[in-house]
Short mmCIF file of C-alpha atoms in Angstrom, two decimals:
data_model
loop_
_atom_site.label_atom_id
_atom_site.label_comp_id
_atom_site.label_asym_id
_atom_site.label_seq_id
_atom_site.Cartn_x
_atom_site.Cartn_y
_atom_site.Cartn_z
CA MET A 1 0.00 0.00 0.00
CA PRO A 2 1.51 3.42 -0.97
CA THR A 3 2.57 5.71 1.80
CA LEU A 4 0.97 9.10 2.40
CA GLU A 5 3.88 10.87 0.71
CA GLU A 6 3.73 8.62 -2.37
CA GLU A 7 -0.03 9.06 -2.73
CA LEU A 8 0.31 12.83 -2.30
CA LEU A 9 3.06 13.00 -4.93
CA ARG A 10 0.92 11.04 -7.42
CA LEU A 11 -2.08 13.30 -6.93
CA MET A 12 0.05 16.45 -7.02
CA THR A 13 1.50 15.34 -10.38
CA GLU A 14 -1.97 14.80 -11.83
CA GLU A 15 -3.26 18.11 -10.51
CA THR A 16 -0.18 20.04 -11.65
CA ALA A 17 -0.63 18.66 -15.15
CA ARG A 18 -4.03 20.39 -15.24
CA LEU A 19 -2.41 23.58 -13.86
CA HIS A 20 -4.69 23.77 -10.83
CA ALA A 21 -5.21 21.96 -7.55
CA ALA A 22 -8.66 20.54 -6.79
CA PRO A 23 -10.23 21.87 -3.56
CA ASP A 24 -10.51 18.35 -2.06
CA LEU A 25 -7.02 17.17 -3.04
CA VAL A 26 -5.64 16.84 0.46
CA GLU A 27 -8.92 15.38 1.80
CA ARG A 28 -8.66 12.61 -0.80
CA VAL A 29 -5.11 11.89 0.29
CA VAL A 30 -6.23 11.54 3.86
CA ARG A 31 -9.20 9.30 2.99
CA GLY A 32 -7.05 7.07 0.75
CA SER A 33 -4.35 6.63 3.36
CA ARG A 34 -6.83 5.94 6.20
CA ARG A 35 -4.43 7.68 8.58
CA ARG A 36 -6.32 10.09 10.78
CA ARG A 37 -3.18 11.40 12.40
CA VAL A 38 -2.29 13.54 9.36
CA ARG A 39 -5.39 15.74 9.55
CA GLY A 40 -3.41 18.28 11.55
CA ARG A 41 -1.07 18.72 8.54
CA ILE A 42 -3.78 19.51 5.96
CA ALA A 43 -3.26 23.26 6.04
CA ALA A 44 0.49 22.97 5.42
CA LEU A 45 0.00 20.45 2.60
CA SER A 46 -2.57 22.70 0.88
CA ALA A 47 -0.04 25.54 0.86
CA SER A 48 2.60 23.24 -0.65
CA VAL A 49 0.27 22.17 -3.49
CA ALA A 50 -0.49 25.80 -4.32
CA VAL A 51 3.23 26.65 -4.50
CA VAL A 52 3.97 23.71 -6.84
CA ALA A 53 1.06 24.35 -9.20
CA ALA A 54 1.28 28.14 -9.49
CA PRO A 55 4.69 28.60 -11.19
CA VAL A 56 3.74 26.37 -14.13
CA ALA A 57 1.08 28.83 -15.28
CA TYR A 58 3.72 31.54 -15.89
CA LEU A 59 5.78 29.44 -18.29
CA GLY A 60 3.40 29.75 -21.22
CA ALA A 61 1.28 27.27 -23.14
CA SER A 62 1.52 23.64 -21.97
CA THR A 63 0.40 20.22 -23.16
CA THR A 64 -0.14 17.10 -21.07
CA THR A 65 0.21 13.53 -22.26
CA ALA A 66 -0.27 10.26 -20.35
CA THR A 67 1.52 7.04 -21.25
CA GLY A 68 1.30 3.89 -19.12
CA GLY A 69 0.18 5.87 -16.13
CA GLN A 70 3.08 8.35 -16.42
CA VAL A 71 2.20 12.01 -16.82
CA THR A 72 4.42 14.22 -18.95
CA ILE A 73 4.10 18.01 -19.01
CA SER A 74 5.54 19.90 -21.99
CA VAL A 75 5.81 23.65 -21.49
CA THR A 76 6.37 26.12 -24.35
CA PRO A 77 8.26 29.19 -23.12
CA GLU A 78 6.77 32.60 -23.77
CA PRO A 79 8.41 34.21 -26.83
CA PRO A 80 10.86 36.99 -25.97
CA ALA A 81 9.61 40.54 -26.21
CA ILE A 82 10.42 42.18 -29.56
CA ASP A 83 11.81 45.70 -29.52
CA ASP A 84 10.34 47.29 -32.64
CA THR A 85 11.72 50.75 -31.89
CA PRO A 86 13.56 51.91 -35.01
CA PRO A 87 17.24 52.76 -34.49
CA GLN A 88 17.86 56.44 -34.04
CA PRO A 89 20.31 58.05 -36.41
CA SER A 90 23.45 59.29 -34.73
CA GLU A 91 24.71 62.83 -35.16
CA PRO A 92 27.65 63.17 -37.60
CA PRO A 93 30.94 64.33 -36.09
CA SER A 94 31.43 68.10 -36.09
CA LEU A 95 34.30 70.55 -35.91
CA GLY A 96 33.00 71.93 -32.63
CA ASP A 97 32.61 75.59 -31.75
CA LEU A 98 34.22 77.61 -34.56
CA GLY A 99 33.56 81.01 -33.02
CA ASP A 100 33.08 83.38 -35.96
CA GLY A 101 33.74 80.53 -38.39
CA MET A 102 36.63 82.29 -40.13
CA LYS A 103 39.00 79.42 -39.27
CA PHE A 104 38.12 75.75 -39.48
CA GLY A 105 40.23 72.65 -39.97
CA HIS A 106 43.27 73.57 -42.02
CA VAL A 107 41.88 76.67 -43.74
CA LYS A 108 41.38 80.36 -43.00
CA VAL A 109 38.53 82.33 -44.55
CA GLY A 110 39.71 85.83 -45.36
CA TYR A 111 36.57 87.16 -47.05
CA LEU A 112 32.79 86.66 -46.84
CA PRO A 113 30.06 88.75 -48.50
CA GLU A 114 28.19 91.23 -46.30
CA ARG A 115 25.70 90.01 -43.68
CA LEU A 116 26.96 86.43 -43.75
CA LYS A 117 27.82 84.80 -40.43
CA TRP A 118 28.78 81.31 -39.31
CA SER A 119 25.75 79.02 -39.37
CA GLY A 120 26.78 77.13 -36.23
CA TRP A 121 26.96 73.73 -37.92
CA SER A 122 29.79 71.71 -39.43
CA VAL A 123 30.60 68.14 -40.40
CA ASP A 124 33.97 66.46 -39.94
CA PHE A 125 34.92 63.23 -41.74
CA GLY A 126 38.65 63.60 -41.21
CA ASP A 127 40.06 64.18 -44.70
CA LYS A 128 36.77 65.83 -45.70
CA TYR A 129 35.07 68.52 -43.65
CA THR A 130 32.71 71.41 -44.20
CA THR A 131 30.95 74.36 -42.66
CA ALA A 132 28.56 77.04 -43.88
CA TYR A 133 27.40 80.63 -43.51
CA PHE A 134 23.95 82.23 -43.56
CA TYR A 135 21.99 85.32 -42.57
CA GLU A 136 20.83 86.05 -39.06
CA GLY A 137 17.38 84.49 -38.71
CA ASP A 138 17.80 81.82 -41.40
CA ASP A 139 16.58 78.32 -40.61
CA PRO A 140 19.09 76.23 -38.61
CA GLY A 141 20.88 73.80 -40.88
CA SER A 142 20.41 75.96 -43.98
CA TYR A 143 23.20 77.77 -45.84
CA ARG A 144 23.88 80.55 -48.31
CA VAL A 145 27.60 79.89 -48.73
CA GLN A 146 29.17 76.51 -47.96
CA ILE A 147 32.87 75.62 -48.05
CA TYR A 148 33.90 71.97 -48.30
CA MET A 149 37.55 70.99 -47.83
CA TYR A 150 39.24 67.90 -49.33
CA GLU A 151 42.62 66.75 -48.09
CA GLU A 152 45.00 63.80 -48.43
CA GLY A 153 43.15 60.77 -49.88
CA ALA A 154 39.91 62.69 -50.45
CA VAL A 155 41.60 64.87 -53.10
CA GLN A 156 41.39 62.00 -55.61
CA GLU A 157 37.63 61.77 -55.08
CA LEU A 158 37.24 65.45 -55.91
CA GLY A 159 39.57 65.11 -58.90
CA ASP A 160 37.32 62.41 -60.33
CA ARG A 161 34.28 64.67 -60.03
CA ILE A 162 36.01 67.55 -61.79
CA ALA A 163 37.21 65.22 -64.53
CA ALA A 164 33.62 64.10 -65.11
CA TYR A 165 32.49 67.73 -65.54
CA ARG A 166 35.30 68.29 -68.03
CA ASP A 167 34.35 65.20 -70.02
CA GLU A 168 30.73 66.33 -70.17
CA GLY A 169 31.69 69.84 -71.22
CA ASP A 170 30.16 71.41 -68.11
CA GLY A 171 31.95 74.34 -66.48
CA GLU A 172 35.23 76.04 -67.26
CA GLU A 173 38.82 76.33 -66.08
CA VAL A 174 39.56 79.48 -64.06
CA THR A 175 42.55 81.10 -62.41
CA VAL A 176 42.31 82.66 -58.97
CA GLY A 177 45.48 84.64 -58.29
CA ASP A 178 48.22 82.12 -58.96
CA ARG A 179 46.01 79.11 -58.23
CA GLY A 180 43.99 77.05 -60.64
CA GLY A 181 40.33 76.17 -60.26
CA TYR A 182 37.20 75.00 -61.99
CA LEU A 183 33.88 76.86 -62.15
CA VAL A 184 30.61 74.96 -62.70
CA VAL A 185 26.91 75.00 -61.84
CA GLN A 186 26.11 71.70 -60.15
CA ASN A 187 22.78 69.89 -59.73
CA VAL A 188 20.88 71.71 -62.46
CA GLY A 189 17.37 70.22 -62.60
CA GLU A 190 16.01 68.83 -65.87
CA ASP A 191 12.90 70.94 -65.32
CA GLY A 192 14.99 74.11 -65.39
CA MET A 193 15.45 74.28 -61.61
CA ALA A 194 18.38 76.51 -60.65
CA GLY A 195 21.57 74.69 -59.74
CA THR A 196 24.37 75.34 -57.27
CA PRO A 197 27.12 77.69 -58.51
CA THR A 198 30.43 76.15 -57.41
CA LEU A 199 34.12 77.00 -57.61
CA PHE A 200 36.69 74.24 -57.02
CA LEU A 201 40.03 75.71 -55.90
CA ARG A 202 43.40 73.98 -55.80
CA MET A 203 45.19 75.13 -52.63
CA GLY A 204 47.96 72.53 -52.75
CA ASP A 205 48.80 69.03 -53.94
CA LYS A 206 46.79 67.58 -51.07
CA GLN A 207 44.29 70.33 -50.37
CA TRP A 208 41.34 71.50 -52.45
CA ALA A 209 38.34 73.65 -51.59
CA GLU A 210 34.79 73.52 -52.93
CA ILE A 211 32.93 76.83 -52.53
CA MET A 212 29.18 76.73 -53.14
CA PHE A 213 26.35 79.26 -53.30
CA SER A 214 22.84 78.01 -52.58
CA PRO A 215 20.43 78.56 -55.50
CA THR A 216 18.47 80.94 -53.26
CA TYR A 217 21.52 83.03 -52.45
CA ALA A 218 22.63 83.12 -56.09
CA LYS A 219 19.37 84.89 -56.99
CA GLU A 220 20.51 87.92 -54.99
CA PHE A 221 23.15 88.72 -57.63
CA ARG A 222 22.44 90.52 -60.86
CA ASP A 223 23.62 87.67 -63.13
CA ALA A 224 25.91 84.66 -63.44
CA GLU A 225 28.95 86.92 -63.85
CA GLY A 226 28.16 88.57 -60.52
CA VAL A 227 27.94 85.18 -58.83
CA SER A 228 31.26 84.06 -60.36
CA ALA A 229 32.99 87.26 -59.28
CA GLU A 230 31.85 86.79 -55.67
CA LEU A 231 32.90 83.13 -55.65
CA LYS A 232 36.37 84.17 -56.81
CA LYS A 233 36.64 86.76 -54.02
CA ILE A 234 35.95 84.07 -51.41
CA ALA A 235 38.46 81.77 -53.13
CA GLU A 236 41.15 84.49 -53.11
CA GLY A 237 40.70 84.87 -49.34
CA LEU A 238 41.16 81.18 -48.58
CA THR A 239 44.61 80.32 -47.20
CA PRO A 240 46.00 77.19 -45.51
CA ASN A 241 45.82 77.08 -41.72
CA PRO A 242 48.59 74.66 -40.61
#
């Protein structure tokens, strides 16, 4: 005849498989064992059954199978929570606080047209870096004049772009003081949209500048010749800053 503990274990296994304990579980154990002396332990046994059965319910969906009197419980874990928050873009590296913006990286800006001031933003990719200038009250992140510097390995990248303009017959060779350059209007729209007047300036074997006017700013000048003349003035004022 099974002992009280063995009978209790059998019934607990059956009840746990159904994920709940019947209200008369312990009473049936006592009646089956015919041992009256255990009635004083009913309260403690009821608490033990509740502790065994409860954790199973938190594990997720379960299935119960019975083979030859043996009960097997298969528990499927809850799937992990999925974080569907899109990754946030990181801010590009900057040149920091440039003060009045007349010096940045390895270049000094000797001339800017009237009313222009440093925009407060810049981007620094090491051998390529840039900053811009706008009017007081312009939208943050906008520009009227932008200067992009190319140094070391990045010079070849710029050379390829200029070569492509030459091959296509866009733009013209220019001389700024004793330095060579190339003048072109970039990004002209097929629908006649105004492009970006640009002057590429060779400042050394491993240093080139790209000076750009926004299409909006270019409209403030009387004609294309006026834009070109102002671009050349900015280019003349650019000098290396070791």
